[in-house]
Amino acid sequence: MFRVAAWGALAVVLIQLAVVLARYGLGLGAPWLQESAVYVHAALFLLAAAGTLARDGHVRVDLFYAGASPRRKAVVDAAGAVLFLLPVAAALLWLSLPYVGRSWAILERSREASGLPLVFLLKSLIPAFAVLLMVQGVAQLLRALAVLAGDAPAAAAATE
């Protein structure tokens, strides 16, 4: 997953470089190329967020968490999943479905004449992001509950 994300990041850089060279070096505008950078960038971040959460790669304030015992960390992780992660992801999914549905109903295209005709696919990344986060949130919650139940081997196996 992270290898794909690395290639996605490289693609964003190369596409943006091509946009800058075409615009300022050759005086050419390419809306489809600029939009493709946006599409890859959105896909990169929206689809890699759950994987980053799985690897504990998100930024957080470790003032209290870093020195905490495994049991206290499990309480924080479980509370975070139940009180914040899962409700926010569920709300995002619920609220994005009509938005994405309307886009699919008209097969929404770019507003630019030479832009990409795939806006409906771009918008589909929003509910996909929410679902992936919900799945990872449930996994995080189950792992924390296993630690709290004293099932350390199960919790260790869940992180591998």
PDB file of C-alpha atoms in Angstrom, residues 53 77 79-91 130 133-138 140-141:
ATOM      1  CA  LEU A  53      -3.624   5.070  10.767  1.00  0.00           C
ATOM      2  CA  ASP A  77      -7.211   4.255  21.401  1.00  0.00           C
ATOM      3  CA  ALA A  79     -12.069   6.002  23.351  1.00  0.00           C
ATOM      4  CA  GLY A  80     -10.668   7.788  20.321  1.00  0.00           C
ATOM      5  CA  ALA A  81     -12.151   5.222  17.967  1.00  0.00           C
ATOM      6  CA  VAL A  82     -15.580   5.189  19.633  1.00  0.00           C
ATOM      7  CA  LEU A  83     -15.918   8.901  20.384  1.00  0.00           C
ATOM      8  CA  PHE A  84     -14.184  10.487  17.409  1.00  0.00           C
ATOM      9  CA  LEU A  85     -12.993   8.272  14.555  1.00  0.00           C
ATOM     10  CA  LEU A  86     -16.044   6.096  13.966  1.00  0.00           C
ATOM     11  CA  PRO A  87     -18.698   8.835  14.394  1.00  0.00           C
ATOM     12  CA  VAL A  88     -16.842  11.277  12.150  1.00  0.00           C
ATOM     13  CA  ALA A  89     -16.217   8.634   9.482  1.00  0.00           C
ATOM     14  CA  ALA A  90     -19.863   7.508   9.652  1.00  0.00           C
ATOM     15  CA  ALA A  91     -21.091  11.115   9.354  1.00  0.00           C
ATOM     16  CA  ALA A 130     -14.851   7.097   5.036  1.00  0.00           C
ATOM     17  CA  LEU A 133     -11.320   4.754   7.965  1.00  0.00           C
ATOM     18  CA  MET A 134     -14.296   2.985   9.547  1.00  0.00           C
ATOM     19  CA  VAL A 135     -12.779  -0.433   8.857  1.00  0.00           C
ATOM     20  CA  GLN A 136      -9.456   0.679  10.335  1.00  0.00           C
ATOM     21  CA  GLY A 137     -11.271   2.270  13.278  1.00  0.00           C
ATOM     22  CA  VAL A 138     -13.021  -1.023  14.056  1.00  0.00           C
ATOM     23  CA  GLN A 140      -8.099  -0.302  16.152  1.00  0.00           C
ATOM     24  CA  LEU A 141     -10.993  -0.655  18.592  1.00  0.00           C
TER      25      LEU A 141
END
